[in-house]
Coordinates of C-alpha atoms and ligand atoms in Angstrom, one line a residue:
M1 CA -5.6 27.3 -31.0
E2 CA -6.6 23.7 -31.7
T3 CA -4.2 23.4 -34.6
L4 CA -1.3 24.7 -32.5
F5 CA -2.1 22.0 -29.8
E6 CA -2.0 19.3 -32.5
K7 CA 1.5 20.2 -33.6
P8 CA 4.8 20.2 -31.6
H9 CA 4.7 23.3 -29.4
R10 CA 6.2 24.5 -26.1
R11 CA 4.3 25.7 -23.1
L12 CA 5.4 28.0 -20.3
N13 CA 5.3 26.8 -16.7
L14 CA 4.0 29.8 -14.8
L15 CA 5.4 28.6 -11.5
T16 CA 9.0 27.9 -12.6
G17 CA 9.5 30.0 -15.7
E18 CA 10.6 26.9 -17.5
H19 CA 9.2 25.3 -20.7
V20 CA 7.8 21.9 -21.6
L21 CA 7.8 20.6 -25.2
V22 CA 4.5 19.0 -26.2
S23 CA 4.5 16.5 -29.1
P24 CA 0.9 15.2 -29.3
H25 CA 1.5 13.2 -32.6
R26 CA 4.1 11.0 -31.0
T27 CA 1.8 8.7 -29.0
K28 CA 1.5 6.5 -32.1
R29 CA 5.1 5.3 -32.0
P30 CA 5.8 1.7 -31.2
W31 CA 7.1 0.7 -27.8
L32 CA 9.8 -1.9 -27.4
G33 CA 11.2 -0.6 -24.2
M34 CA 11.3 -1.8 -20.6
V35 CA 8.2 -3.5 -19.2
D36 CA 7.8 -3.1 -15.4
A37 CA 6.1 -5.8 -13.4
A38 CA 2.4 -5.2 -12.6
P39 CA 1.9 -4.4 -8.9
A40 CA 1.0 -7.2 -6.6
A41 CA -2.6 -6.9 -5.2
G42 CA -4.0 -7.9 -1.8
R43 CA -2.1 -7.0 1.3
P44 CA -2.9 -8.1 4.9
P45 CA -4.1 -5.5 7.4
Y46 CA -1.0 -6.3 9.6
D47 CA 2.3 -7.5 8.3
P48 CA 4.7 -8.8 11.0
G49 CA 7.7 -8.0 8.7
C50 CA 6.7 -4.4 8.1
Y51 CA 8.8 -1.7 9.8
L52 CA 5.8 0.7 9.8
C53 CA 3.1 -1.5 11.3
P54 CA 2.2 -0.9 15.0
G55 CA 4.3 -2.7 17.6
N56 CA 7.0 -3.8 15.1
E57 CA 10.7 -3.1 15.3
R58 CA 12.3 -0.7 12.9
A59 CA 15.7 -1.1 11.2
G60 CA 17.4 1.2 13.7
G61 CA 16.2 -1.0 16.6
A62 CA 13.4 1.3 17.8
R63 CA 10.0 -0.2 18.3
N64 CA 6.8 1.4 17.0
P65 CA 4.1 2.0 19.6
A66 CA 0.7 0.3 19.3
Y67 CA -0.6 3.4 17.5
T68 CA -4.3 3.6 16.4
E69 CA -4.4 6.7 14.2
T70 CA -1.4 8.5 12.7
F71 CA 2.1 8.0 13.9
V72 CA 5.2 10.3 13.3
F73 CA 8.8 9.4 14.0
D74 CA 12.2 10.8 13.1
N75 CA 13.5 9.0 10.0
D76 CA 16.1 6.4 11.1
Y77 CA 18.1 7.2 8.0
A78 CA 17.6 11.0 7.9
A79 CA 19.0 12.9 4.9
L80 CA 19.3 16.0 7.1
L81 CA 20.6 16.3 10.6
P82 CA 19.7 19.1 13.1
G83 CA 23.0 19.3 15.0
A84 CA 25.7 19.8 12.4
G85 CA 27.6 23.0 13.1
P86 CA 27.8 25.7 10.5
E87 CA 30.7 25.2 8.1
T88 CA 31.4 26.7 4.8
F89 CA 33.8 25.6 2.0
E90 CA 35.1 28.0 -0.6
R91 CA 37.8 27.5 -3.2
G92 CA 38.3 30.7 -5.1
R93 CA 35.0 32.0 -6.5
L94 CA 34.0 28.7 -8.0
L95 CA 33.7 25.9 -5.5
R96 CA 31.2 26.5 -2.8
A97 CA 29.5 24.3 -0.2
E98 CA 27.9 24.9 3.2
T99 CA 26.3 22.9 6.0
E100 CA 22.6 22.2 5.6
R101 CA 20.8 21.5 8.8
G102 CA 17.3 19.9 9.0
L103 CA 15.1 17.1 10.2
C104 CA 13.4 14.2 8.4
R105 CA 10.3 12.5 9.7
V106 CA 8.1 9.6 8.5
L107 CA 4.3 9.9 8.9
C108 CA 2.3 6.7 9.0
Y109 CA -1.2 7.6 7.8
S110 CA -2.9 4.6 9.4
P111 CA -2.1 1.5 11.5
R112 CA -3.6 -0.6 8.7
H113 CA -1.0 -2.0 6.4
D114 CA -3.5 -2.6 3.6
L115 CA -5.0 0.9 3.2
T116 CA -4.0 3.9 1.0
L117 CA -4.9 7.6 0.9
G118 CA -7.4 6.4 -1.7
N119 CA -9.4 4.1 0.5
M120 CA -9.1 5.3 4.0
E121 CA -12.2 6.6 5.7
S122 CA -12.8 10.3 5.7
A123 CA -12.5 10.7 9.5
A124 CA -9.1 8.9 9.4
L125 CA -8.0 11.0 6.5
R126 CA -8.9 14.1 8.3
K127 CA -6.5 13.0 11.1
V128 CA -3.8 12.8 8.4
V129 CA -4.6 16.4 7.3
D130 CA -4.3 17.4 10.9
A131 CA -1.0 15.6 11.3
W132 CA 0.4 17.3 8.1
T133 CA -0.8 20.7 9.5
D134 CA 0.8 20.1 12.9
Q135 CA 4.1 19.0 11.4
Y136 CA 4.3 22.0 9.1
A137 CA 3.6 24.3 12.1
E138 CA 5.9 22.5 14.6
L139 CA 8.9 22.1 12.2
G140 CA 8.4 25.5 10.6
A141 CA 8.5 27.2 14.0
L142 CA 12.0 26.0 14.6
P143 CA 14.2 29.1 14.3
F144 CA 16.6 27.4 11.7
I145 CA 14.0 25.9 9.5
R146 CA 13.0 27.9 6.4
H147 CA 11.1 25.3 4.5
V148 CA 9.0 22.2 5.2
Q149 CA 8.5 19.7 2.4
I150 CA 5.7 17.2 3.0
F151 CA 5.6 14.5 0.3
E152 CA 4.8 10.9 -0.5
N153 CA 6.3 8.3 -2.8
N154 CA 3.6 5.8 -3.7
G155 CA 4.4 2.5 -5.3
A156 CA 7.7 0.7 -5.8
M157 CA 8.1 2.4 -9.2
M158 CA 8.4 5.8 -7.5
G159 CA 10.9 4.5 -5.0
A160 CA 8.5 3.8 -2.0
S161 CA 10.3 1.3 0.2
N162 CA 7.2 -0.1 1.8
P163 CA 3.5 -0.3 0.8
H164 CA 2.3 0.6 4.3
P165 CA 0.5 4.0 3.9
H166 CA 3.1 6.6 4.8
G167 CA 4.7 9.9 3.7
Q168 CA 7.7 11.9 4.6
I169 CA 8.5 15.3 5.9
W170 CA 11.9 17.0 5.2
A171 CA 12.4 20.3 7.0
E172 CA 15.5 22.3 6.3
E173 CA 17.6 25.4 6.7
Q174 CA 17.4 26.7 3.1
I175 CA 14.5 26.9 0.6
P176 CA 15.2 24.1 -1.9
N177 CA 15.3 24.6 -5.7
E178 CA 11.7 24.0 -6.8
P179 CA 10.0 26.0 -4.0
A180 CA 12.6 28.7 -4.5
K181 CA 11.7 29.1 -8.2
E182 CA 8.0 29.1 -7.3
T183 CA 8.5 31.7 -4.6
D184 CA 10.4 33.9 -7.0
R185 CA 7.7 33.6 -9.7
Q186 CA 4.8 34.2 -7.3
L187 CA 6.5 37.2 -5.7
R188 CA 7.3 38.8 -9.0
H189 CA 3.7 38.5 -10.1
W190 CA 2.4 39.8 -6.7
Q191 CA 4.7 42.8 -7.0
S192 CA 4.0 43.7 -10.6
E193 CA 0.3 42.8 -10.9
K194 CA -0.8 43.4 -7.3
S195 CA -2.5 40.0 -7.4
C196 CA -1.9 36.3 -6.8
L197 CA -0.5 34.3 -9.7
L198 CA -2.4 31.1 -8.8
C199 CA -5.7 32.9 -8.0
E200 CA -5.5 34.4 -11.5
Y201 CA -4.6 31.1 -13.0
L202 CA -7.5 29.3 -11.3
D203 CA -9.9 31.9 -12.8
V204 CA -8.5 31.2 -16.2
E205 CA -8.9 27.4 -15.7
D206 CA -12.4 27.9 -14.3
S207 CA -13.5 29.8 -17.3
Q208 CA -12.0 27.4 -19.8
Q209 CA -13.0 24.1 -18.0
E210 CA -10.8 22.1 -20.3
R211 CA -8.2 21.0 -17.8
I212 CA -10.3 20.8 -14.6
V213 CA -10.5 17.2 -13.2
C214 CA -12.7 17.7 -10.1
R215 CA -13.5 20.2 -7.3
N216 CA -15.3 20.7 -4.1
D217 CA -16.1 23.9 -2.1
S218 CA -12.5 24.5 -1.1
F219 CA -10.2 22.8 -3.7
T220 CA -9.8 22.4 -7.4
V221 CA -7.8 19.6 -9.1
L222 CA -6.6 20.3 -12.6
V223 CA -4.0 19.1 -15.1
P224 CA -1.8 22.2 -15.3
F225 CA -1.4 23.8 -18.7
W226 CA 2.4 23.1 -18.5
A227 CA 2.1 19.5 -17.1
V228 CA 5.2 17.3 -17.8
W229 CA 4.2 13.9 -16.5
P230 CA 1.4 12.2 -18.5
Y231 CA -1.3 12.4 -15.8
E232 CA 0.3 15.1 -13.7
T233 CA -2.2 17.1 -11.7
M234 CA -2.2 20.1 -9.4
L235 CA -4.5 20.6 -6.4
L236 CA -5.1 24.2 -5.5
S237 CA -7.1 25.8 -2.6
R238 CA -9.9 27.9 -4.1
A239 CA -9.3 30.6 -1.5
H240 CA -6.0 32.4 -1.3
R241 CA -4.2 30.4 1.5
G242 CA -0.5 30.1 1.9
A243 CA -0.2 27.0 4.1
L244 CA -2.1 24.3 5.9
P245 CA -2.5 26.2 9.2
D246 CA -4.4 28.9 7.3
F247 CA -7.2 26.5 6.5
T248 CA -10.6 26.5 8.3
E249 CA -12.1 23.3 9.7
K250 CA -14.3 23.0 6.6
E251 CA -11.3 23.4 4.3
R252 CA -9.5 20.6 6.2
D253 CA -12.5 18.4 5.8
D254 CA -12.6 19.3 2.1
L255 CA -9.0 18.4 1.6
A256 CA -9.7 15.0 3.2
D257 CA -12.6 14.7 0.8
I258 CA -10.9 15.5 -2.5
L259 CA -7.6 13.7 -2.1
P260 CA -9.1 10.1 -2.2
R261 CA -11.3 11.1 -5.1
L262 CA -8.3 12.0 -7.2
I263 CA -6.3 9.0 -6.1
R264 CA -9.2 6.6 -6.9
A265 CA -9.5 8.2 -10.3
Y266 CA -5.8 7.5 -10.8
D267 CA -6.3 3.9 -9.7
R268 CA -9.1 3.5 -12.3
I269 CA -6.9 4.6 -15.2
F270 CA -5.4 1.1 -15.5
D271 CA -7.5 -0.7 -12.9
A272 CA -4.5 -1.0 -10.6
P273 CA -2.8 1.0 -7.8
F274 CA -1.3 4.0 -9.7
P275 CA 2.2 5.0 -8.6
Y276 CA 3.0 8.6 -8.0
S277 CA 5.0 11.1 -6.1
M278 CA 3.0 13.9 -4.5
G279 CA 3.7 16.7 -2.2
F280 CA 2.5 20.1 -0.9
H281 CA 4.0 23.4 -1.8
Q282 CA 3.5 26.0 1.0
R283 CA 4.7 29.3 2.2
P284 CA 8.4 29.2 3.4
T285 CA 8.8 29.3 7.1
D286 CA 11.7 31.8 7.0
G287 CA 10.0 34.4 9.1
G288 CA 8.6 36.4 6.1
Q289 CA 4.8 37.0 5.6
H290 CA 4.8 35.7 2.0
P291 CA 1.4 37.1 0.9
E292 CA 2.3 35.9 -2.6
W293 CA 2.2 32.3 -1.7
H294 CA -0.8 30.1 -2.8
F295 CA -1.1 26.6 -1.3
H296 CA -1.1 23.7 -3.8
A297 CA -0.1 20.1 -4.2
H298 CA 1.6 18.5 -7.2
F299 CA 1.0 14.9 -8.2
F300 CA 3.6 13.4 -10.5
P301 CA 2.6 9.9 -11.7
P302 CA 5.1 8.2 -14.2
L303 CA 2.7 5.9 -16.1
L304 CA 1.8 6.7 -19.7
R305 CA -0.1 4.0 -21.5
S306 CA -0.6 1.0 -19.3
T307 CA 0.6 -0.4 -16.0
T308 CA 3.8 -1.3 -17.8
I309 CA 4.6 1.7 -20.0
R310 CA 6.1 4.6 -18.1
K311 CA 7.6 8.0 -18.7
F312 CA 11.4 8.3 -18.2
M313 CA 13.3 11.6 -17.9
V314 CA 16.1 10.7 -20.3
G315 CA 18.1 12.1 -23.3
Y316 CA 16.5 15.3 -24.4
E317 CA 14.8 15.8 -21.1
L318 CA 18.0 15.5 -19.1
L319 CA 20.0 17.6 -21.6
A320 CA 17.5 20.1 -22.9
Q321 CA 14.0 20.3 -21.3
P322 CA 11.0 18.2 -20.3
Q323 CA 8.8 16.8 -23.1
R324 CA 5.4 15.1 -23.2
D325 CA 3.3 13.2 -25.8
I326 CA -0.4 13.3 -24.9
T327 CA -1.7 16.8 -24.4
P328 CA -2.6 18.0 -20.9
E329 CA -6.2 18.5 -22.2
S330 CA -6.6 14.9 -23.2
A331 CA -5.1 13.7 -19.9
A332 CA -7.7 15.9 -18.1
E333 CA -10.5 14.5 -20.2
R334 CA -9.6 11.0 -19.2
L335 CA -9.2 11.8 -15.5
K336 CA -12.4 13.8 -15.3
Y337 CA -14.3 10.8 -16.7
L338 CA -12.8 8.5 -14.0
V339 CA -13.6 10.7 -11.0
K340 CA -16.7 9.4 -9.2
Ligands
H2U1 P1 9.9 5.8 1.4 O1 9.0 4.6 1.3 O2 9.3 7.0 0.7 O3 11.3 5.5 1.1 O4 9.9 6.3 3.0 C1 10.2 5.4 4.0 C2 11.3 6.1 4.9 O5 11.4 5.3 6.1 C3 12.7 6.1 4.3 O6 13.1 7.4 4.1 C4 12.7 5.3 6.5 C5 13.6 5.4 5.3 O7 14.8 6.0 5.5 N1 12.9 4.2 7.4 C6 13.1 4.4 8.8 O8 13.2 5.5 9.2 N2 13.2 3.3 9.6 C7 13.2 2.0 9.2 O9 13.2 1.1 10.0 C8 13.1 1.7 7.7 C9 12.9 2.9 6.8
ZN2 ZN1 2.7 -2.2 7.7

């Protein structure tokens, strides 16, 4: 197998059914491309110009309360709206569109402008886990909401508009593309094998050890066999759970324990805040039981070789399929070493 992994090869993504092209020999090529500015270090605990800090005014004119833990508000520029009446558009059999109702919220993790998920105290982080759980439960219980996407863009490179620690929640009427593919693949496995796809995958990774980054009693972080982004990781619950409200108190504590360990390992790769987009994938809230669903998070960081050399999804990737240079195994090796 070693020789296959040293040559160009393609790997199957179990969760989507799509392929990724792995070209391990390409890391030696010279780089004359774009150089991003290194992130600025040192932020004050309160920034009077920040629209997420306690007591400050937001762009829409609303004022944040003097919050002391987490704070959730409806996004002032929501991409989805709850009230739009159902309308459909059809021209022949080819052109189709329909109203998509939903809600978008912003979750501030902390009143402190200078913190991140990587350096918040565990008690405060546990409050964030509780807020994610409450939001999933509350929004998912709305009769027209079939999917709740909790996510975070971290760092300007990933499109975060503000360094204040925060994430977003978009809840909507239809299951979006990626969770729909994952639902389909997990359901098919559940029906044909009478077992959970990701429970089985975890067993394989546990026995091989090669791609495991870190773990605690309740969660495992690994570089998935089919990772696309250079240091992409997946966090999986060790028990078969479908969504945040299924977790025990101990599991919530363990989630608050493992998240900062992973993020700090990322920050050590280049000794600087490591940009990423992350989010949880959970059971749809469409009224079905979804026993096939296994809770997990994806971390997609764009950086490849230094704070200035990043991965772009261009050319072949836009037109054909994703491609990566370093192997998932070598990325896991490096991350494992950096987890403290
Ligand atoms: P990002 O950093 O991931 O862009 O998230 C910040 C969100 O905050 C963004 O979706 C919203 C933006 O619409 N926002 C407000 O709701 N109110 C504001 O005053 C500014 C930004
Ligand atoms: Zn702030």
